[in-house]
Short mmCIF file of C-alpha atoms in Angstrom, two decimals:
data_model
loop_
_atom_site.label_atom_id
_atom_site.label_comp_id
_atom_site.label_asym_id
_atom_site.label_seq_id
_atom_site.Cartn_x
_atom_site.Cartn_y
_atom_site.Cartn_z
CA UNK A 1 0.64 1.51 -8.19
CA UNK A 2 4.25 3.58 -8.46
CA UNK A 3 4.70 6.47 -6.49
CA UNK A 4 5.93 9.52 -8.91
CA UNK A 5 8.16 11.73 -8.31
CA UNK A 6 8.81 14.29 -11.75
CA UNK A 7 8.77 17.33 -11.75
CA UNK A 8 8.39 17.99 -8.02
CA UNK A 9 11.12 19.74 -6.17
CA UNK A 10 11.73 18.11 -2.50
CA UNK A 11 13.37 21.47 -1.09
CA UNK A 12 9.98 23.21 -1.38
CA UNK A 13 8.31 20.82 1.56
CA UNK A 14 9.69 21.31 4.74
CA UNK A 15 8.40 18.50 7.11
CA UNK A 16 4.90 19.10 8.61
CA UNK A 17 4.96 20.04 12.30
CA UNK A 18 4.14 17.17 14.63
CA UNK A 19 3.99 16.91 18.42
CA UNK A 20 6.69 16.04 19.78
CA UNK A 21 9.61 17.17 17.47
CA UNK A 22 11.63 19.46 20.29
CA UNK A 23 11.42 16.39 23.28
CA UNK A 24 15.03 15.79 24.69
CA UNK A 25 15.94 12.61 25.81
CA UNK A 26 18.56 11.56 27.67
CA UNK A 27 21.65 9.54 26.56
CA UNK A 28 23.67 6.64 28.67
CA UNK A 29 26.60 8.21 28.01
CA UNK A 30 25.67 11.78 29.13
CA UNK A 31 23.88 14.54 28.51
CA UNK A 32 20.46 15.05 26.48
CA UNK A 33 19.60 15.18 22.99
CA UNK A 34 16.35 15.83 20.66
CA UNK A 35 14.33 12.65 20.27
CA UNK A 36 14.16 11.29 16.76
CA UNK A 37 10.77 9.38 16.20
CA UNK A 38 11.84 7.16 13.44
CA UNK A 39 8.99 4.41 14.34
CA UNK A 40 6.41 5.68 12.18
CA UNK A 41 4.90 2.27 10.66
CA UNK A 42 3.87 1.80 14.20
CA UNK A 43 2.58 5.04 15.04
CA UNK A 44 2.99 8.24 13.53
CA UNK A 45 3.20 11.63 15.68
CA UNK A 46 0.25 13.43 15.96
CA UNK A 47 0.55 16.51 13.00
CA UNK A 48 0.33 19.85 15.18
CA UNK A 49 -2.86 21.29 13.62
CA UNK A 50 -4.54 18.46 14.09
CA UNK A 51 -3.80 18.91 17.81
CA UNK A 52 -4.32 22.86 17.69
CA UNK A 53 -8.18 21.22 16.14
CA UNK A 54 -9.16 18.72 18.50
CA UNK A 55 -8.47 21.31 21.52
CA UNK A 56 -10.28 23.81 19.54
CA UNK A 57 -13.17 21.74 19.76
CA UNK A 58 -12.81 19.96 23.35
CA UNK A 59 -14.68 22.78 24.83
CA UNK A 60 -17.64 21.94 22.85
CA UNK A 61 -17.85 18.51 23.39
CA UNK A 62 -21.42 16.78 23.49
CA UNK A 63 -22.80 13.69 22.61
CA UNK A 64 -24.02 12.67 19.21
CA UNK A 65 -26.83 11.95 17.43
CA UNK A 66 -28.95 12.20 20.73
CA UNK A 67 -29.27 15.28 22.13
CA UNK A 68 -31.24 18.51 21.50
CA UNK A 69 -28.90 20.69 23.37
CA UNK A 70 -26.83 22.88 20.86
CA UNK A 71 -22.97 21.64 21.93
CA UNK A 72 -24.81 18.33 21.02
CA UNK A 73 -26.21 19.19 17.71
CA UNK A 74 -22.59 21.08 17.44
CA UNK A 75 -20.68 17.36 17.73
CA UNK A 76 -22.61 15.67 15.38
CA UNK A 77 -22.43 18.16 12.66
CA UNK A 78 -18.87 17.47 13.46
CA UNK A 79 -18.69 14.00 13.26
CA UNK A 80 -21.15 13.39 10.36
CA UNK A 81 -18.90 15.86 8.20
CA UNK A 82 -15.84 14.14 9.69
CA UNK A 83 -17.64 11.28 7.78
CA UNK A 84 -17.72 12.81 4.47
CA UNK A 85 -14.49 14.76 4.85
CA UNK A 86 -13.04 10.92 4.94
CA UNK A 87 -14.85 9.78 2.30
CA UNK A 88 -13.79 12.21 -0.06
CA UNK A 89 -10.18 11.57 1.12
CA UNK A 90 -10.26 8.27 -0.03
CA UNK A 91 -12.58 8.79 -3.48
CA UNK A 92 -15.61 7.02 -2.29
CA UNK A 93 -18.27 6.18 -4.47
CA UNK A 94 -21.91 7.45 -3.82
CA UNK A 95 -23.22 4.44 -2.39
CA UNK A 96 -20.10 3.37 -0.38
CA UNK A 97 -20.34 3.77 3.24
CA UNK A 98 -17.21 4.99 6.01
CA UNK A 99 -17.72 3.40 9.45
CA UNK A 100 -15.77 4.49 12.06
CA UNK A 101 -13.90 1.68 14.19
CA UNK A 102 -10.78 1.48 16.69
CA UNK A 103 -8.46 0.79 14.45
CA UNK A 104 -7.73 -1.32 11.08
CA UNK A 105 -7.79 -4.41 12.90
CA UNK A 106 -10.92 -3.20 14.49
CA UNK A 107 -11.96 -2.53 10.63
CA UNK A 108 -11.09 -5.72 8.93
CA UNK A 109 -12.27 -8.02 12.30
CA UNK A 110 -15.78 -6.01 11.37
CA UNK A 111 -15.34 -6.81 7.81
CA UNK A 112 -14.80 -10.55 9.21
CA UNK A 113 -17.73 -10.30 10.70
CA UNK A 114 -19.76 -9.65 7.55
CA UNK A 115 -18.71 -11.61 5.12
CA UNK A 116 -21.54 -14.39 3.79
CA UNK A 117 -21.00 -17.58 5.49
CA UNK A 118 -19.79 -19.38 2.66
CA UNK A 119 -17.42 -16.90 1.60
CA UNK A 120 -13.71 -17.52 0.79
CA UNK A 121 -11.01 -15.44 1.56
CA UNK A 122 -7.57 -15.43 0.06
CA UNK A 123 -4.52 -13.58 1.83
CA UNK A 124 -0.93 -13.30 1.64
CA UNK A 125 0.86 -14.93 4.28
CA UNK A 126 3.17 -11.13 3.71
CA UNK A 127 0.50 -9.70 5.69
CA UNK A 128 0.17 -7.75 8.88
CA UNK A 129 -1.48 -10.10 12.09
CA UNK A 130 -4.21 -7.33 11.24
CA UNK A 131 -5.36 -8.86 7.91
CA UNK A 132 -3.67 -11.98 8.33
CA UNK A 133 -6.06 -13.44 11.29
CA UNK A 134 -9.53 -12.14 11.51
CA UNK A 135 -10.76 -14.68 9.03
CA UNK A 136 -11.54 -17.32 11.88
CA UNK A 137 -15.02 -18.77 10.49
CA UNK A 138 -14.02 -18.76 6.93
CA UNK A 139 -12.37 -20.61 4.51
CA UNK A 140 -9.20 -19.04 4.11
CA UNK A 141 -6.36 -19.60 1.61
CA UNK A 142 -2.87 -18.55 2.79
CA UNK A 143 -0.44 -17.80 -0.53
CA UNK A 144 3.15 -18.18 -0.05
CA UNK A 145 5.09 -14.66 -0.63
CA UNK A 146 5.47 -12.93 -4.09
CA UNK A 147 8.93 -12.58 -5.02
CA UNK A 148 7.49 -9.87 -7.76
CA UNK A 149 4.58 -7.57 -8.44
CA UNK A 150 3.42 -9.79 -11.49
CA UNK A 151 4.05 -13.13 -9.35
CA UNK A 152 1.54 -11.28 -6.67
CA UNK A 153 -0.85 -11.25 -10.04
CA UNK A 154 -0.39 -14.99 -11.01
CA UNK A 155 -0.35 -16.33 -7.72
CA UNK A 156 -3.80 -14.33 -6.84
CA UNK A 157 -5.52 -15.81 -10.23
CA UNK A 158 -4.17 -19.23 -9.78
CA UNK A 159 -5.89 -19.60 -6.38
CA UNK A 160 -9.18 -18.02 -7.21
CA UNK A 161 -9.64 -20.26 -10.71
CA UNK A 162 -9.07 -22.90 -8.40
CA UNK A 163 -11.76 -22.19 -6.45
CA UNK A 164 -14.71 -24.39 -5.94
CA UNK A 165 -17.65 -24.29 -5.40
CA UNK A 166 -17.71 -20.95 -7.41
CA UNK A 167 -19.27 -18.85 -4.37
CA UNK A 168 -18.55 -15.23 -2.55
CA UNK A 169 -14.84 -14.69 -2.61
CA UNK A 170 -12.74 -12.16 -0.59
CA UNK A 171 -8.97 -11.31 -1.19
CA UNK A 172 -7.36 -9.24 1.13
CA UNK A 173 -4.01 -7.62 0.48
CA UNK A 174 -1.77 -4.36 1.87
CA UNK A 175 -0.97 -1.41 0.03
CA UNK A 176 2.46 -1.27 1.72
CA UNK A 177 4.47 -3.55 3.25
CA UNK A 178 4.34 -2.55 7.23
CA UNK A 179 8.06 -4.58 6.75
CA UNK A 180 9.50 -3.92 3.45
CA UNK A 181 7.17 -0.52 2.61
CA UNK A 182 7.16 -2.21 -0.55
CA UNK A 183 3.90 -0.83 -2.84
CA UNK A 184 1.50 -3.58 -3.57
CA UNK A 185 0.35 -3.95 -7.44
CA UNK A 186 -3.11 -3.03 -5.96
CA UNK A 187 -5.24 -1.91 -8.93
CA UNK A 188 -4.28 -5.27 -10.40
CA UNK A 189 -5.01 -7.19 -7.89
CA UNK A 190 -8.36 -5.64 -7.99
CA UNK A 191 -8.74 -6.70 -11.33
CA UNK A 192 -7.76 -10.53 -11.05
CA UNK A 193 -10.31 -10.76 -8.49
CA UNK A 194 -12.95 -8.77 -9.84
CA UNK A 195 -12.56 -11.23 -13.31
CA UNK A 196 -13.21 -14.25 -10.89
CA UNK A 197 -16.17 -12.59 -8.99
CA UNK A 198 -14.12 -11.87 -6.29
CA UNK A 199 -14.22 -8.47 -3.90
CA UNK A 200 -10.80 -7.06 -2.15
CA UNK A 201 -10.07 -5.30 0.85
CA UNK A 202 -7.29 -3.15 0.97
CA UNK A 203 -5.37 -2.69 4.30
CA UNK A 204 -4.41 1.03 3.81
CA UNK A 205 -2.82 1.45 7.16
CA UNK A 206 0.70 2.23 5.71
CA UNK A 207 -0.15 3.44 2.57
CA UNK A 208 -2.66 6.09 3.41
CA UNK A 209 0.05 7.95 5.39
CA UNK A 210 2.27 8.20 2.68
CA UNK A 211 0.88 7.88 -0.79
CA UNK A 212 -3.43 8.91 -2.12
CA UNK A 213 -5.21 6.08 -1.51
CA UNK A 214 -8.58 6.64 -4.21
CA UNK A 215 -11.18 3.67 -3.34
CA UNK A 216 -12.55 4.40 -6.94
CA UNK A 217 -9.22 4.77 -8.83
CA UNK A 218 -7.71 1.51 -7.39
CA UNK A 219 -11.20 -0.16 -8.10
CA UNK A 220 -11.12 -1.90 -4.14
CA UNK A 221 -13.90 -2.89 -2.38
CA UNK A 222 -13.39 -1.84 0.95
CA UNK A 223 -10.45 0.14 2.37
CA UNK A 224 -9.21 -0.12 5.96
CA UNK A 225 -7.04 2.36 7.98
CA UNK A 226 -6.18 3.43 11.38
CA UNK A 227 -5.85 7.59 13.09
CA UNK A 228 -2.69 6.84 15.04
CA UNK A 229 -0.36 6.22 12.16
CA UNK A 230 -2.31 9.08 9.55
CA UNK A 231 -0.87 11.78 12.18
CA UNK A 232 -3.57 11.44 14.46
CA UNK A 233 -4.00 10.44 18.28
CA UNK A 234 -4.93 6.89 19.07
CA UNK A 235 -8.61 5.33 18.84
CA UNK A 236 -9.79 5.86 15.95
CA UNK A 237 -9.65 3.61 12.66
CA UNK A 238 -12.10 3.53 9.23
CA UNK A 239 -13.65 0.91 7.07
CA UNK A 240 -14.97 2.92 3.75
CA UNK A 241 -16.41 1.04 0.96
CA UNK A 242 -19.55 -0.96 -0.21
CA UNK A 243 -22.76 -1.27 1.58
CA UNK A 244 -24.57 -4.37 1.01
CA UNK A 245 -22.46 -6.98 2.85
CA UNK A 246 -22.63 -4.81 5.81
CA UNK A 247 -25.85 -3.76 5.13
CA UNK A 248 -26.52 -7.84 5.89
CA UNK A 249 -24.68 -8.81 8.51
CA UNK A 250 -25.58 -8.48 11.95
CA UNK A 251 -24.21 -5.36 14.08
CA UNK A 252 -20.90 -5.50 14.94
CA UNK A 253 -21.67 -4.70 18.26
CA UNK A 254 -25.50 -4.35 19.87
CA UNK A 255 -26.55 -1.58 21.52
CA UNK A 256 -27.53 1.88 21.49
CA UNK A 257 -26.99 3.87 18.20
CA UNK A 258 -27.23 0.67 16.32
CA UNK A 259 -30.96 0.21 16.96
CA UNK A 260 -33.71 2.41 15.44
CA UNK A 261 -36.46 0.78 17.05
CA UNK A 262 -36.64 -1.76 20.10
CA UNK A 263 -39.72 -3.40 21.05
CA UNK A 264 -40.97 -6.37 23.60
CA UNK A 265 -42.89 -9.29 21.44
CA UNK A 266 -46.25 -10.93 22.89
CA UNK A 267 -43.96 -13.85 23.56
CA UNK A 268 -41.82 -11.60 26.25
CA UNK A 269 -38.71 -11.04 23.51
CA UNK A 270 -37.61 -8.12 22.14
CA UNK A 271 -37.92 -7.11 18.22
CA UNK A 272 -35.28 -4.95 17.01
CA UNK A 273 -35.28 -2.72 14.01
CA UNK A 274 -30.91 -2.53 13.03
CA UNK A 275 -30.52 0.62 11.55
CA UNK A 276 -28.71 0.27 7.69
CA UNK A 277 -26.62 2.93 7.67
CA UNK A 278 -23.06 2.85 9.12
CA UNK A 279 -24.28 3.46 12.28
CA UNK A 280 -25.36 -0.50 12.02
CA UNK A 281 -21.59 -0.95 13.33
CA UNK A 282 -21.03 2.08 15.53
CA UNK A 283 -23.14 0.99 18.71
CA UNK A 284 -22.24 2.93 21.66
CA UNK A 285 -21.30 6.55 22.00
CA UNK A 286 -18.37 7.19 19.35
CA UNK A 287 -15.18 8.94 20.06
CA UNK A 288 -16.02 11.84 18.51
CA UNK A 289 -12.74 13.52 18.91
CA UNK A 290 -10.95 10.75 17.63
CA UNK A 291 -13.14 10.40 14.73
CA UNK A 292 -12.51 14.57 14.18
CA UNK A 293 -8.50 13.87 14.50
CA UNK A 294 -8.82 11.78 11.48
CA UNK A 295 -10.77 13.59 9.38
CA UNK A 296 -8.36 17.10 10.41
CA UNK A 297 -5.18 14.61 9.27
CA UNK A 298 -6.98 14.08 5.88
CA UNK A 299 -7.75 17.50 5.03
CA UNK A 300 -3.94 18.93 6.57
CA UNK A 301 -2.49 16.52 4.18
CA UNK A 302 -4.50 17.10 1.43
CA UNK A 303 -4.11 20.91 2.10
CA UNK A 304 -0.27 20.57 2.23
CA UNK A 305 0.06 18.80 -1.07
CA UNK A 306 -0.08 15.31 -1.29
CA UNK A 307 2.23 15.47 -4.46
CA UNK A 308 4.78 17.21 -2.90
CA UNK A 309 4.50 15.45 0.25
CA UNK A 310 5.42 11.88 -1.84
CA UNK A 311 8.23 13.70 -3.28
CA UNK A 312 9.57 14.78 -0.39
CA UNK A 313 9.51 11.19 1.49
CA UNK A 314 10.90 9.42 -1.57
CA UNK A 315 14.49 11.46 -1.53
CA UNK A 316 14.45 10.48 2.28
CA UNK A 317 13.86 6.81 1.31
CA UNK A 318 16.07 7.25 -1.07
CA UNK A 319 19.13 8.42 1.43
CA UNK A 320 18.57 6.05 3.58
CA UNK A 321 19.02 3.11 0.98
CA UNK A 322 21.96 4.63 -0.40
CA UNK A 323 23.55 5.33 3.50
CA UNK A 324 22.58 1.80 4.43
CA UNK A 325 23.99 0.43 1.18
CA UNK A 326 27.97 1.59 2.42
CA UNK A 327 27.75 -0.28 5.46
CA UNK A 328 28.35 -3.78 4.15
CA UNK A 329 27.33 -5.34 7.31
CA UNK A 330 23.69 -4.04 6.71
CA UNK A 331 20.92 -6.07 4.82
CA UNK A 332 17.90 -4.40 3.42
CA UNK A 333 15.08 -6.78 3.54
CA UNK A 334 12.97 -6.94 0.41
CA UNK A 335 10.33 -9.16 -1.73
CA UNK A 336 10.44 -7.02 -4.96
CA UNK A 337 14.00 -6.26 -4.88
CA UNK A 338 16.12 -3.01 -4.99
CA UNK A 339 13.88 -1.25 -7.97
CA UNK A 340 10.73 -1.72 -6.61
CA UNK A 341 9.07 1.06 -5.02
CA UNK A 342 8.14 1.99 -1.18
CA UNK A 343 7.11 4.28 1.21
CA UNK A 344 9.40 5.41 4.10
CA UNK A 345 9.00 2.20 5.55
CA UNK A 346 12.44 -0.07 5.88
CA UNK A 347 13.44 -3.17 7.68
CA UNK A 348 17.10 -4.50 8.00
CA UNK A 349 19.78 -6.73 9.71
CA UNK A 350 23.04 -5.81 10.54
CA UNK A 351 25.69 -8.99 10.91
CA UNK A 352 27.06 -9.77 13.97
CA UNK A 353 24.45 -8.10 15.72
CA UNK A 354 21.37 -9.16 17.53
CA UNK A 355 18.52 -7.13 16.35
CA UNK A 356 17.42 -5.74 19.89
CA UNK A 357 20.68 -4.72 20.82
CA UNK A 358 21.16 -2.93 17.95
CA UNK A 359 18.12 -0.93 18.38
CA UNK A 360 18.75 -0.81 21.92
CA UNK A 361 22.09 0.90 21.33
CA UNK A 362 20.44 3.49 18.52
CA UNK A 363 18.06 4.67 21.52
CA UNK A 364 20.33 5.24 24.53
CA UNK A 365 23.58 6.50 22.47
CA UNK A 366 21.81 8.04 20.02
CA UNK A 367 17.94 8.84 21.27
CA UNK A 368 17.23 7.76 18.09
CA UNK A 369 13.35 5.38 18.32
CA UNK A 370 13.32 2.63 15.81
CA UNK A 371 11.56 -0.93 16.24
CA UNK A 372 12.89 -4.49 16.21
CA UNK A 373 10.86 -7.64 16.17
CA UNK A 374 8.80 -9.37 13.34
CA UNK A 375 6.66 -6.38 13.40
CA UNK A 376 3.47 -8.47 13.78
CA UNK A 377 4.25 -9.94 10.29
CA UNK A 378 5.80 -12.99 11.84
CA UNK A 379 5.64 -15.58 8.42
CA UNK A 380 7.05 -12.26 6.33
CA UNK A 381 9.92 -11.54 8.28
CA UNK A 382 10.54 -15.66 8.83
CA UNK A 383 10.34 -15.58 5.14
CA UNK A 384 12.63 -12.65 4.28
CA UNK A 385 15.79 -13.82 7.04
CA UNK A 386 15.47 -17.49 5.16
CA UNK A 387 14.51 -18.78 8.72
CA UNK A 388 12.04 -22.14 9.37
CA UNK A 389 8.67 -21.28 10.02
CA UNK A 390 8.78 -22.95 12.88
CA UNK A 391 12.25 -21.05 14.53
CA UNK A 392 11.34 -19.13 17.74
CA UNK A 393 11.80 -15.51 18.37
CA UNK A 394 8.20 -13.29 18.89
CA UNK A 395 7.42 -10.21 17.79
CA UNK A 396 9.33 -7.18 20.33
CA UNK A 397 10.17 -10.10 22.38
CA UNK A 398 14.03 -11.76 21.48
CA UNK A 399 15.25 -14.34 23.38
CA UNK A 400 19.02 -14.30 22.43
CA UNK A 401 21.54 -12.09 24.21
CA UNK A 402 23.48 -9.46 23.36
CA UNK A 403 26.10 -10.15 20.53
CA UNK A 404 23.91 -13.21 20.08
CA UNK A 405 22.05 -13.64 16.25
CA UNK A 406 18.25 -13.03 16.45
CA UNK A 407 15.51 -13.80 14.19
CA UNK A 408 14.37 -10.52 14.77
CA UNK A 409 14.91 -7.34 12.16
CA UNK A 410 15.35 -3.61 12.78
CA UNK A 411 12.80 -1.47 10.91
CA UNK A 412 13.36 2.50 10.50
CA UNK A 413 10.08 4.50 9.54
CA UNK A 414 9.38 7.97 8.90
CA UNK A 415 6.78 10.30 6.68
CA UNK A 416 5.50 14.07 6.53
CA UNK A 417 6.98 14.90 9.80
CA UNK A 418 10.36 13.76 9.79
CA UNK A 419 13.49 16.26 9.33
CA UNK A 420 16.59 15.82 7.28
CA UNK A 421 18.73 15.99 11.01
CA UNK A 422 17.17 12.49 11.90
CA UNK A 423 17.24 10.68 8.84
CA UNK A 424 21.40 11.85 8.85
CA UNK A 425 22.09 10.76 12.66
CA UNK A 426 20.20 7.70 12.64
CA UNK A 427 22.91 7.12 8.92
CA UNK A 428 25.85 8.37 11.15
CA UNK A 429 24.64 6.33 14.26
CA UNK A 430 24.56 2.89 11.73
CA UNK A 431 27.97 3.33 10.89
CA UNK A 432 29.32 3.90 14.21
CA UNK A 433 27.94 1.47 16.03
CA UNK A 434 29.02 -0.85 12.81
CA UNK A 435 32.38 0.41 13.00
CA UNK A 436 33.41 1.29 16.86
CA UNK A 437 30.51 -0.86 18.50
CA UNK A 438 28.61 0.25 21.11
CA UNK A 439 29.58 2.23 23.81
CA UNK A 440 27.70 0.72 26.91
CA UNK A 441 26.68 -2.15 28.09
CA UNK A 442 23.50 -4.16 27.45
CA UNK A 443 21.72 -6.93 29.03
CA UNK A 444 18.57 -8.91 28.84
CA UNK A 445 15.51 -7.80 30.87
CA UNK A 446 12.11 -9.17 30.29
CA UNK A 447 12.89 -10.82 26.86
CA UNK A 448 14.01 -6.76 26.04
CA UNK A 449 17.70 -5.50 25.23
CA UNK A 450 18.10 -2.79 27.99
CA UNK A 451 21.49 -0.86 28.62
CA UNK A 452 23.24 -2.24 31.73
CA UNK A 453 23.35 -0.32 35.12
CA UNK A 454 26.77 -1.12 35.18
CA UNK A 455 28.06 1.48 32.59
CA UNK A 456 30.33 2.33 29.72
CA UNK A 457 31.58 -1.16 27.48
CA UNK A 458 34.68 -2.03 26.79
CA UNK A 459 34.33 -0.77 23.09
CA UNK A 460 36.26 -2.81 20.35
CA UNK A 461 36.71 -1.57 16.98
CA UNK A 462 34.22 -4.00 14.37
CA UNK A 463 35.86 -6.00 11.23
CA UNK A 464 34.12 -4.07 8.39
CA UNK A 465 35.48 -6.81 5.87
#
């Protein structure tokens, strides 16, 4: 998969408008300024008409599929076409099905769920705790990092010709990196593992934000994604794709919605009839509005221009490479290397600098919102810093003071929403804080780097040697 970007003019997309984009916050060193939401990878801003929807339709809210009143009947012509307006989105196939979840962890711990009881699964250890642990009662195959799109390929068909007994298979693999926002060779992958009678699941939940994701195009089995970082509120998440090992499994969850038919046995049990639609895994009264948030994201982006969209977020990507490249201090992480390409998605270190500080010092000088940790991709992150496996540090939580190293990175994200002004103060804010240091003081409160009560620091110009 490469991301495209002839013949499409950036300057003709101005940035979608989100919630959110005129909130002042205020700075330790005085005064306010406009919030820059540059933590996108962990949730997006909601996109304005998908707000100006949902509150179009919260007066005629109702529950589905079970009443006869008419705001009923209303809400679940809205949430069954929410269902197809998804599954268009992401090029279903006739037969596949889209069942809503909570999220894509929610999605792939239902796919988990499913699978055959002898089924293998193979996953990267690159992966997002999302994909990377649901696969509890199966046999599970953890392959050390790719260092190159082909390597991804080799590695994949080493491990599954390796396989014995030859049985149900199922790889697992991101689109882009939640770290690195590196683009996966997908459509390969789906080809090594459909030549070894494999099926793949495709953890969408950065790529879908920023790039077409086509279940049919990419040849995937199942695709996985989440509302709250595709511009919509939190809640809501989707797992589209074939039927049958759903179709097999037991419910998800039991209860109302998932039944068609419950009756008591002569023996004094109950017989239950699961329905084998997706409603199998949707017991329990949906959230309908989250459901509707998604499917208003899909067809906003889709309306605005997908292509252009792409184009747009790949000059940003491309200034902030080339701004973090002239502070030599600063180190991009990367598996695939400088060339390879990536969604708006990018994690770094800056020497001398512990990770949380750093991002501390970006939000109360600068109000600029970034995220430091190992981004609940603990073994990537290890990986990419050249740290033991077994080195502490937790994900949000560093232990090491201020000025101290971490092995923690800082990871700036941004998409459809995001204007030119904070993609060239969060640059600016890099280099002075590189160059001058920063201009309070910070402590350690609750394993988080907080500014200090005690005021300004005693700044000290930094060695940019």
């Amino acid at each position: 998969m490469s991301v495209s970007t002839a013949a499409l003019d950036p300057s003709v997309c101005a940035p979608l408008p989100v919630l959110g984009q005129d909130v002042t916050v205020p700075l330790v060193t005085g005064g306010e300024v406009t919030y820059a939401a540059l933590d996108y990878a962990a949730s997006a801003p909601a996109l304005q008409r998908v707000w100006d929807d949902v509150a179009a339709y919260a007066p005629y809210y109702g529950s589905v599929h079970r009443g006869a009143g008419y705001l009923s009947q209303l809400s679940t012509d809205l949430f069954e076409n929410s269902r197809r307006m998804v599954a268009e989105f992401l090029g279903c196939r006739a037969d596949d099905q889209v069942v809503f979840t909570r999220s894509t962890t929610d999605s792939l711990n239902l796919l988990a769920a499913a699978i055959p009881a002898d089924c293998q699964v193979f996953v990267y250890e690159t992966e997002h705790h999302a994909s990377l642990l649901p696969w509890r009662d199966a046999q599970v195959t953890y392959l050390n990092a790719p260092r190159t799109p082909g390597q991804a390929v080799e590695t994949l068909e080493r491990a599954l010709a390796d396989r014995a007994p030859y049985g149900p298979a199922l790889v697992c693999v991101t689109g882009a990196s939640n770290v690195t926002g590196e683009l996966w060779p997908v459509r390969e992958l789906a080809a090594a593992a459909h030549a070894h009678g494999a099926r793949i699941v495709l953890d969408a939940a950065q790529l879908a934000p920023h790039h077409p994701v086509d279940i049919a195009e990419l040849d995937v089995d199942w695709v996985a994604f989440s509302g709250h970082k595709l511009y919509a509120p939190f809640g809501s998440g989707v797992l589209a794709g074939r039927a049958d090992w759903l179709r097999a499994a037991e419910p998800y969850l039991a209860g109302g919605g998932a039944s068609r038919k419950v009756a008591r046995r002569a023996d004094g049990g109950v017989e239950v009839d699961w329905h084998t639609t997706a409603a199998r895994h949707e017991a329990g009264s949906p959230n309908v509005i989250g459901v509707y948030s998604i499917a208003s994201a899909c067809k906003a982006l889709t309306e605005a221009g997908f292509g252009t969209l792409v184009a747009r977020e790949q000059e940003l990507v491309r200034r902030v490479r080339e701004g973090l490249a002239d502070v030599p201090e600063v180190r991009v992480l990367s598996l695939f290397g400088d060339d390879a390409p990536r969604v708006g998605v990018i994690s770094f270190v800056v020497r001398g600098w512990n990770s949380s500080h750093f991002a501390a010092a970006l939000s109360a000088e600068y109000g600029i919102g970034v995220r430091d940790g190992l981004f609940c991709a603990h073994p990537l992150v290890r990986t990419l810093l050249g740290s033991d496996p077994q080195d502490p540090g937790e994900c949000g939580a560093p232990e090491a003071e201020p000025g101290e190293r971490s092995l923690n990175a800082i990871r700036v994200s941004f998409g459809a929403g995001t204007p030119d002004e904070h993609i060239e103060r969060f640059l600016r804010a890099v280099t002075e804080l590189v160059r001058e240091g920063a201009r309070w003081k910070y402590r350690t409160e609750d394993g988080r780097c907080v500014p200090d009560r005690g005021g300004i620091a005693q700044v000290q110009v930094r060695e940019t040697s």
